[in-house]
């Protein structure tokens, strides 16, 4: 079969990213312009500022992705773009840019679901990975337990009822004074703490064994901090970070392991920003080894938002002939499996 080379664009949140990916698995370039410094000033992502920054960056990010891949726009086979879910203004910048490029170069346009992109990040460094497999997608905006039945075919087994796992990391990090984004900072600090020092709840949801809830855990951490402050007890931040992280990981791994048993997955993958968490990686690796199944995870650079993962997902849409029209629009609350 002929090679298929896709230019992919991602701008759903606070990274402006473009990548060139061949046959869904080989990354020729992967450019990410992060806005972290800008949003750190405000303790979180400010949507309006994110859109403006995307506008400023997108042209040069795309140019750089093509240059690094040593390819001209004319020589690519399709332009792919994240069209949801995400911040509407941020998504629109990528969608409009992708449409303009595809239209001008007479190339087909492919709309990609952001979560599908996260899942497909696992294909990049694992050339042999093929569906079916189970996947836990844990990011700043999403916590989904997914049955990846085939390329482009997903069944959501469970999702969060309130905060996403990454959101809980970010909020707890802010409460203990670590700043934004909190996940990597908690990960680092937790290495120096005792994960059993502070007792914290693990939420279970009646009648929905694969759903998650992290807001109670977050509140328990905040209550613990208040309690210590009122009683003048010094807080050991490393112990608190380690105990919180342990509670999140415990719930994620327990749900994943149950799904592995029920659905008899032979392979299990993790994806999304929180998938770069060291405690989650080792606990999932151990759980998969215990079940005698293969475990997959992307490198950290492909866990957090990037366009290479969008190029990976787009390849399977290309093969299936799923192209978008010039009326493609940003869909901020797009659901997985919908078009
Ligand atoms: O996938 P992502 O870049 O953006 C969304 O699609 O939401 O995920 C970002 C999230 C943030 O909440 C960040 O705190 C979290 O991933 N994160 C981590 C780690 N690295 C990033 N959480 C825990 N441990 C980490 N090492
Ligand atoms: Zn993401």
CSV table of C-alpha atoms and ligand atoms in Angstrom, one decimal:
chain,number,residue,atom,x,y,z
A,1,UNK,CA,0.0,0.0,0.0
A,2,UNK,CA,1.1,3.6,-0.7
A,3,UNK,CA,2.3,5.7,2.2
A,4,UNK,CA,-0.2,8.1,3.7
A,5,UNK,CA,1.3,11.3,5.2
A,6,UNK,CA,-0.9,13.5,7.3
A,7,UNK,CA,-0.4,17.0,8.6
A,8,UNK,CA,-2.2,17.3,11.9
A,9,UNK,CA,-3.2,20.3,14.0
A,10,UNK,CA,-4.2,20.4,17.7
A,11,UNK,CA,-5.4,23.5,19.5
A,12,UNK,CA,-8.2,22.4,21.9
A,13,UNK,CA,-6.7,23.8,25.1
A,14,UNK,CA,-3.5,25.5,25.9
A,15,UNK,CA,-1.0,23.9,23.5
A,16,UNK,CA,-0.7,25.0,19.8
A,17,UNK,CA,0.6,21.9,18.1
A,18,UNK,CA,1.2,20.6,14.6
A,19,UNK,CA,2.8,17.3,13.4
A,20,UNK,CA,3.5,15.3,10.3
A,21,UNK,CA,2.7,11.6,10.7
A,22,UNK,CA,3.2,8.8,8.2
A,23,UNK,CA,0.9,5.8,8.2
A,24,UNK,CA,-0.4,6.6,11.6
A,25,UNK,CA,2.7,5.4,13.4
A,26,UNK,CA,5.8,7.2,12.2
A,27,UNK,CA,6.2,10.8,13.5
A,28,UNK,CA,8.2,12.9,11.1
A,29,UNK,CA,7.8,16.1,13.2
A,30,UNK,CA,6.0,17.0,16.4
A,31,UNK,CA,5.9,20.8,17.3
A,32,UNK,CA,4.3,21.9,20.5
A,33,UNK,CA,4.1,25.6,21.5
A,34,UNK,CA,2.9,25.6,25.1
A,35,UNK,CA,1.1,28.5,26.7
A,36,UNK,CA,1.9,27.3,30.3
A,37,UNK,CA,3.9,30.4,31.2
A,38,UNK,CA,1.0,32.7,30.1
A,39,UNK,CA,-1.7,30.8,32.1
A,40,UNK,CA,0.5,30.2,35.2
A,41,UNK,CA,0.1,33.9,35.9
A,42,UNK,CA,-3.7,33.2,36.4
A,43,UNK,CA,-3.4,29.8,38.1
A,44,UNK,CA,-5.2,28.0,35.2
A,45,UNK,CA,-6.2,28.3,31.5
A,46,UNK,CA,-7.9,31.6,30.6
A,47,UNK,CA,-10.0,30.6,27.4
A,48,UNK,CA,-9.9,34.0,25.7
A,49,UNK,CA,-6.1,34.4,26.1
A,50,UNK,CA,-5.7,30.8,24.9
A,51,UNK,CA,-7.5,31.6,21.6
A,52,UNK,CA,-5.5,34.7,21.0
A,53,UNK,CA,-2.2,32.9,21.7
A,54,UNK,CA,-3.3,30.1,19.3
A,55,UNK,CA,-3.9,32.8,16.6
A,56,UNK,CA,-0.4,34.2,17.1
A,57,UNK,CA,1.3,30.8,17.1
A,58,UNK,CA,-0.5,28.6,14.6
A,59,UNK,CA,1.1,29.7,11.4
A,60,UNK,CA,4.7,29.3,12.5
A,61,UNK,CA,4.0,26.0,14.4
A,62,UNK,CA,2.5,24.5,11.2
A,63,UNK,CA,5.4,25.9,9.0
A,64,UNK,CA,7.9,24.4,11.5
A,65,UNK,CA,6.2,21.0,11.5
A,66,UNK,CA,6.4,20.9,7.6
A,67,UNK,CA,10.0,22.1,7.6
A,68,UNK,CA,11.2,19.6,10.2
A,69,UNK,CA,9.5,16.8,8.4
A,70,UNK,CA,11.2,18.1,5.2
A,71,UNK,CA,7.9,18.0,3.3
A,72,UNK,CA,5.8,20.5,1.3
A,73,UNK,CA,2.1,21.0,1.9
A,74,UNK,CA,1.6,19.7,-1.7
A,75,UNK,CA,3.2,16.3,-0.8
A,76,UNK,CA,1.0,15.5,2.1
A,77,UNK,CA,-2.2,13.4,1.7
A,78,UNK,CA,-4.6,15.0,4.1
A,79,UNK,CA,-4.9,17.8,6.7
A,80,UNK,CA,-6.3,16.6,10.1
A,81,UNK,CA,-7.5,18.7,13.0
A,82,UNK,CA,-9.0,18.3,16.5
A,83,UNK,CA,-12.6,19.6,16.3
A,84,UNK,CA,-13.7,18.7,19.8
A,85,UNK,CA,-14.1,18.4,22.7
A,86,UNK,CA,-12.3,21.5,24.1
A,87,UNK,CA,-12.5,25.2,24.4
A,88,UNK,CA,-14.6,26.5,21.6
A,89,UNK,CA,-12.5,29.6,20.7
A,90,UNK,CA,-9.3,27.5,20.9
A,91,UNK,CA,-10.7,24.7,18.7
A,92,UNK,CA,-11.9,27.2,16.1
A,93,UNK,CA,-8.4,28.5,15.5
A,94,UNK,CA,-7.2,25.1,14.6
A,95,UNK,CA,-10.3,24.2,12.6
A,96,UNK,CA,-10.2,27.4,10.5
A,97,UNK,CA,-6.5,27.0,9.9
A,98,UNK,CA,-6.8,23.4,8.8
A,99,UNK,CA,-9.7,24.2,6.5
A,100,UNK,CA,-7.8,27.0,4.8
A,101,UNK,CA,-4.7,24.8,4.3
A,102,UNK,CA,-6.7,21.9,3.0
A,103,UNK,CA,-8.8,24.1,0.7
A,104,UNK,CA,-5.8,25.9,-0.7
A,105,UNK,CA,-3.7,22.8,-1.4
A,106,UNK,CA,-6.7,20.7,-2.6
A,107,UNK,CA,-6.3,18.1,0.1
A,108,UNK,CA,-8.9,16.2,2.0
A,109,UNK,CA,-9.8,17.4,5.5
A,110,UNK,CA,-10.2,15.0,8.5
A,111,UNK,CA,-11.9,16.0,11.8
A,112,UNK,CA,-10.5,14.1,14.8
A,113,UNK,CA,-12.0,13.6,18.3
A,114,UNK,CA,-9.4,14.8,20.9
A,115,UNK,CA,-9.9,11.7,23.1
A,116,UNK,CA,-9.5,9.4,20.1
A,117,UNK,CA,-6.2,11.2,19.6
A,118,UNK,CA,-5.1,10.5,23.1
A,119,UNK,CA,-5.9,6.8,22.7
A,120,UNK,CA,-4.1,6.6,19.4
A,121,UNK,CA,-1.0,8.1,20.9
A,122,UNK,CA,-0.3,4.5,22.0
A,123,UNK,CA,0.2,3.4,18.3
A,124,UNK,CA,3.1,5.8,17.8
A,125,UNK,CA,5.8,3.9,19.8
A,126,UNK,CA,4.1,0.5,19.8
A,127,UNK,CA,4.1,-0.5,16.1
A,128,UNK,CA,2.5,-3.9,17.0
A,129,UNK,CA,-0.4,-2.6,19.1
A,130,UNK,CA,-3.8,-3.3,17.4
A,131,UNK,CA,-7.3,-3.3,18.8
A,132,UNK,CA,-9.1,-4.7,20.6
A,133,UNK,CA,-7.7,-3.4,23.9
A,134,UNK,CA,-8.9,-1.5,27.0
A,135,UNK,CA,-7.8,2.1,27.6
A,136,UNK,CA,-7.9,4.4,30.5
A,137,UNK,CA,-7.9,8.1,29.3
A,138,UNK,CA,-6.9,10.4,32.1
A,139,UNK,CA,-6.3,14.1,31.3
A,140,UNK,CA,-7.1,17.6,32.6
A,141,UNK,CA,-10.6,17.5,31.1
A,142,UNK,CA,-11.5,13.8,30.9
A,143,UNK,CA,-11.4,10.5,32.7
A,144,UNK,CA,-12.8,7.7,30.5
A,145,UNK,CA,-12.5,3.9,30.7
A,146,UNK,CA,-12.8,2.8,27.1
A,147,UNK,CA,-13.2,-0.5,25.2
A,148,UNK,CA,-11.3,0.1,22.0
A,149,UNK,CA,-13.2,-2.5,19.9
A,150,UNK,CA,-11.5,-1.6,16.6
A,151,UNK,CA,-9.9,1.4,14.9
A,152,UNK,CA,-12.4,4.2,15.3
A,153,UNK,CA,-14.8,2.1,17.3
A,154,UNK,CA,-15.1,2.9,20.9
A,155,UNK,CA,-17.4,1.9,23.8
A,156,UNK,CA,-17.2,4.1,26.9
A,157,UNK,CA,-17.4,1.8,30.0
A,158,UNK,CA,-17.1,4.5,32.6
A,159,UNK,CA,-16.4,8.2,33.0
A,160,UNK,CA,-16.1,10.8,35.7
A,161,UNK,CA,-19.2,12.2,37.3
A,162,UNK,CA,-17.5,15.5,38.3
A,163,UNK,CA,-13.8,16.4,38.2
A,164,UNK,CA,-11.4,14.8,35.8
A,165,UNK,CA,-8.4,13.1,37.3
A,166,UNK,CA,-6.0,15.8,36.0
A,167,UNK,CA,-8.3,18.5,37.3
A,168,UNK,CA,-8.1,17.0,40.8
A,169,UNK,CA,-4.3,17.0,40.6
A,170,UNK,CA,-4.3,20.6,39.5
A,171,UNK,CA,-6.8,21.7,42.2
A,172,UNK,CA,-5.0,19.9,45.0
A,173,UNK,CA,-1.7,21.2,43.8
A,174,UNK,CA,-3.0,24.7,44.0
A,175,UNK,CA,-4.4,24.1,47.6
A,176,UNK,CA,-1.0,23.0,48.8
A,177,UNK,CA,0.7,25.9,47.1
A,178,UNK,CA,2.5,24.1,44.2
A,179,UNK,CA,1.1,26.1,41.3
A,180,UNK,CA,-0.1,25.2,37.8
A,181,UNK,CA,-0.1,22.7,36.2
A,182,UNK,CA,-0.2,20.6,39.3
A,183,UNK,CA,0.1,17.0,38.1
A,184,UNK,CA,3.9,16.9,37.4
A,185,UNK,CA,4.6,18.9,40.6
A,186,UNK,CA,2.5,16.5,42.8
A,187,UNK,CA,4.2,13.5,41.0
A,188,UNK,CA,7.6,14.9,42.0
A,189,UNK,CA,6.8,15.9,45.6
A,190,UNK,CA,5.0,12.6,46.3
A,191,UNK,CA,8.2,10.7,45.8
A,192,UNK,CA,9.4,12.2,49.1
A,193,UNK,CA,6.2,11.4,51.0
A,194,UNK,CA,4.4,8.5,52.6
A,195,UNK,CA,1.3,7.5,50.6
A,196,UNK,CA,-0.4,6.1,53.7
A,197,UNK,CA,0.2,9.1,56.0
A,198,UNK,CA,-3.2,10.8,55.4
A,199,UNK,CA,-6.4,8.7,55.2
A,200,UNK,CA,-8.5,9.8,52.2
A,201,UNK,CA,-11.7,8.4,50.6
A,202,UNK,CA,-12.1,6.3,47.5
A,203,UNK,CA,-15.4,7.0,45.9
A,204,UNK,CA,-17.6,4.2,44.5
A,205,UNK,CA,-20.7,4.9,42.5
A,206,UNK,CA,-23.7,2.7,43.1
A,207,UNK,CA,-24.9,0.9,39.9
A,208,UNK,CA,-22.1,2.3,37.8
A,209,UNK,CA,-19.0,0.4,38.8
A,210,UNK,CA,-16.8,1.9,36.1
A,211,UNK,CA,-17.7,5.6,36.7
A,212,UNK,CA,-15.4,7.8,38.7
A,213,UNK,CA,-15.8,10.7,41.1
A,214,UNK,CA,-12.9,12.9,42.3
A,215,UNK,CA,-14.6,15.9,43.9
A,216,UNK,CA,-15.1,14.2,47.3
A,217,UNK,CA,-11.4,13.3,47.4
A,218,UNK,CA,-10.5,16.9,46.5
A,219,UNK,CA,-12.8,18.2,49.3
A,220,UNK,CA,-11.3,15.7,51.8
A,221,UNK,CA,-7.9,17.2,51.0
A,222,UNK,CA,-9.1,20.7,51.5
A,223,UNK,CA,-10.9,19.8,54.7
A,224,UNK,CA,-7.7,18.2,56.0
A,225,UNK,CA,-5.7,21.4,55.2
A,226,UNK,CA,-8.3,23.5,57.0
A,227,UNK,CA,-8.4,21.2,60.0
A,228,UNK,CA,-4.6,21.3,60.3
A,229,UNK,CA,-4.6,25.1,60.0
A,230,UNK,CA,-7.2,25.6,62.7
A,231,UNK,CA,-5.4,23.3,65.1
A,232,UNK,CA,-2.1,24.8,64.2
A,233,UNK,CA,-0.8,21.4,63.0
A,234,UNK,CA,2.1,21.7,60.5
A,235,UNK,CA,1.2,20.0,57.2
A,236,UNK,CA,3.7,17.6,55.6
A,237,UNK,CA,3.1,18.5,52.0
A,238,UNK,CA,5.0,15.6,50.6
A,239,UNK,CA,2.9,13.1,52.7
A,240,UNK,CA,-0.3,14.9,51.6
A,241,UNK,CA,0.7,14.8,47.9
A,242,UNK,CA,1.7,11.1,48.2
A,243,UNK,CA,-1.6,10.2,50.0
A,244,UNK,CA,-3.7,12.1,47.4
A,245,UNK,CA,-1.9,10.6,44.5
A,246,UNK,CA,-2.2,7.1,46.0
A,247,UNK,CA,-6.0,7.6,46.4
A,248,UNK,CA,-6.4,8.7,42.7
A,249,UNK,CA,-4.1,5.9,41.4
A,250,UNK,CA,-5.9,3.3,43.6
A,251,UNK,CA,-9.3,4.1,42.2
A,252,UNK,CA,-8.0,4.3,38.6
A,253,UNK,CA,-6.2,1.0,38.8
A,254,UNK,CA,-9.0,-0.8,40.6
A,255,UNK,CA,-11.6,0.2,37.9
A,256,UNK,CA,-9.2,-0.7,35.1
A,257,UNK,CA,-8.4,-4.1,36.7
A,258,UNK,CA,-12.1,-4.9,37.0
A,259,UNK,CA,-12.7,-4.0,33.4
A,260,UNK,CA,-9.8,-6.2,32.3
A,261,UNK,CA,-11.5,-9.2,34.2
A,262,UNK,CA,-15.0,-8.5,32.9
A,263,UNK,CA,-14.1,-7.7,29.3
A,264,UNK,CA,-11.2,-10.2,29.1
A,265,UNK,CA,-8.8,-7.6,27.6
A,266,UNK,CA,-5.6,-9.1,26.4
A,267,UNK,CA,-4.0,-5.7,26.3
A,268,UNK,CA,-4.5,-2.5,28.3
A,269,UNK,CA,-3.2,1.0,27.6
A,270,UNK,CA,-3.3,4.4,29.3
A,271,UNK,CA,-3.4,7.8,27.7
A,272,UNK,CA,-3.7,11.6,28.4
A,273,UNK,CA,-1.7,13.9,30.6
A,274,UNK,CA,-2.1,12.0,33.8
A,275,UNK,CA,-0.8,8.8,32.0
A,276,UNK,CA,2.7,10.3,32.5
A,277,UNK,CA,2.2,10.0,36.3
A,278,UNK,CA,5.0,7.7,37.6
A,279,UNK,CA,2.8,6.1,40.3
A,280,UNK,CA,0.0,5.4,37.9
A,281,UNK,CA,2.4,3.9,35.4
A,282,UNK,CA,4.0,1.5,37.8
A,283,UNK,CA,0.7,0.5,39.5
A,284,UNK,CA,-0.9,-0.2,36.1
A,285,UNK,CA,2.2,-2.1,34.9
A,286,UNK,CA,2.0,-4.3,38.1
A,287,UNK,CA,-1.8,-4.8,37.7
A,288,UNK,CA,-1.4,-5.9,34.1
A,289,UNK,CA,1.5,-8.2,34.9
A,290,UNK,CA,-0.7,-9.8,37.7
A,291,UNK,CA,-3.5,-10.4,35.1
A,292,UNK,CA,-0.9,-11.7,32.6
A,293,UNK,CA,-1.7,-9.1,30.0
A,294,UNK,CA,0.3,-6.6,28.0
A,295,UNK,CA,0.5,-3.0,29.2
A,296,UNK,CA,1.1,0.0,26.9
A,297,UNK,CA,1.7,3.7,27.6
A,298,UNK,CA,3.0,6.6,25.5
A,299,UNK,CA,6.1,8.6,26.3
A,300,UNK,CA,5.3,11.7,28.3
A,301,UNK,CA,5.5,14.0,25.3
A,302,UNK,CA,2.7,11.9,23.6
A,303,UNK,CA,0.6,11.8,26.8
A,304,UNK,CA,0.0,15.5,27.2
A,305,UNK,CA,-1.6,17.4,24.3
A,306,UNK,CA,0.2,17.1,21.0
A,307,UNK,CA,-0.7,16.9,17.3
A,308,UNK,CA,1.2,13.6,16.6
A,309,UNK,CA,-1.6,11.7,18.3
A,310,UNK,CA,-4.2,13.5,16.1
A,311,UNK,CA,-2.2,12.4,13.0
A,312,UNK,CA,-2.2,8.8,14.3
A,313,UNK,CA,-6.0,8.8,14.8
A,314,UNK,CA,-6.5,10.6,11.5
A,315,UNK,CA,-4.7,7.8,9.6
A,316,UNK,CA,-7.5,5.3,10.5
A,317,UNK,CA,-10.2,7.8,9.6
A,318,UNK,CA,-8.4,8.3,6.2
A,319,UNK,CA,-8.4,4.5,5.6
A,320,UNK,CA,-12.1,4.4,6.5
A,321,UNK,CA,-12.9,7.2,4.1
A,322,UNK,CA,-14.2,9.5,6.9
A,323,UNK,CA,-13.5,12.9,5.5
A,324,UNK,CA,-15.0,16.2,6.7
A,325,UNK,CA,-16.8,18.8,4.6
A,326,UNK,CA,-15.8,22.5,4.4
A,327,UNK,CA,-18.6,23.1,7.0
A,328,UNK,CA,-16.6,21.3,9.7
A,329,UNK,CA,-17.1,23.2,12.9
A,330,UNK,CA,-15.7,23.2,16.4
A,331,UNK,CA,-17.9,21.1,18.8
A,332,UNK,CA,-16.8,21.9,22.4
A,333,UNK,CA,-18.8,19.0,24.0
A,334,UNK,CA,-18.3,16.4,21.2
A,335,UNK,CA,-18.8,12.8,22.5
A,336,UNK,CA,-16.5,9.9,21.6
A,337,UNK,CA,-18.0,7.8,18.8
A,338,UNK,CA,-20.2,10.6,17.5
A,339,UNK,CA,-19.7,12.4,14.2
B,1,LIG,O1,-3.9,15.6,28.1
B,1,LIG,P1,-3.6,16.9,28.7
B,1,LIG,O2,-2.4,17.6,28.2
B,1,LIG,O3,-4.8,18.0,28.5
B,1,LIG,C1,-6.1,17.6,28.4
B,1,LIG,O4,-6.6,17.1,27.4
B,1,LIG,O5,-6.8,17.9,29.5
B,1,LIG,O6,-3.6,16.7,30.3
B,1,LIG,C2,-3.2,17.8,31.2
B,1,LIG,C3,-3.4,17.3,32.6
B,1,LIG,C4,-3.2,18.4,33.6
B,1,LIG,O7,-4.3,18.3,34.5
B,1,LIG,C5,-1.9,18.0,34.3
B,1,LIG,O8,-1.8,18.4,35.7
B,1,LIG,C6,-1.9,16.5,34.2
B,1,LIG,O9,-2.4,16.2,32.9
B,1,LIG,N1,-0.6,15.8,34.3
B,1,LIG,C7,-0.2,15.0,35.3
B,1,LIG,C8,1.2,14.7,35.1
B,1,LIG,N2,1.6,15.3,34.0
B,1,LIG,C9,0.5,16.0,33.5
B,1,LIG,N3,-0.9,14.5,36.3
B,1,LIG,C10,-0.3,13.7,37.2
B,1,LIG,N4,1.0,13.4,37.1
B,1,LIG,C11,1.8,13.8,36.0
B,1,LIG,N5,3.1,13.5,35.9
B,2,LIG,ZN1,-5.8,16.3,26.0
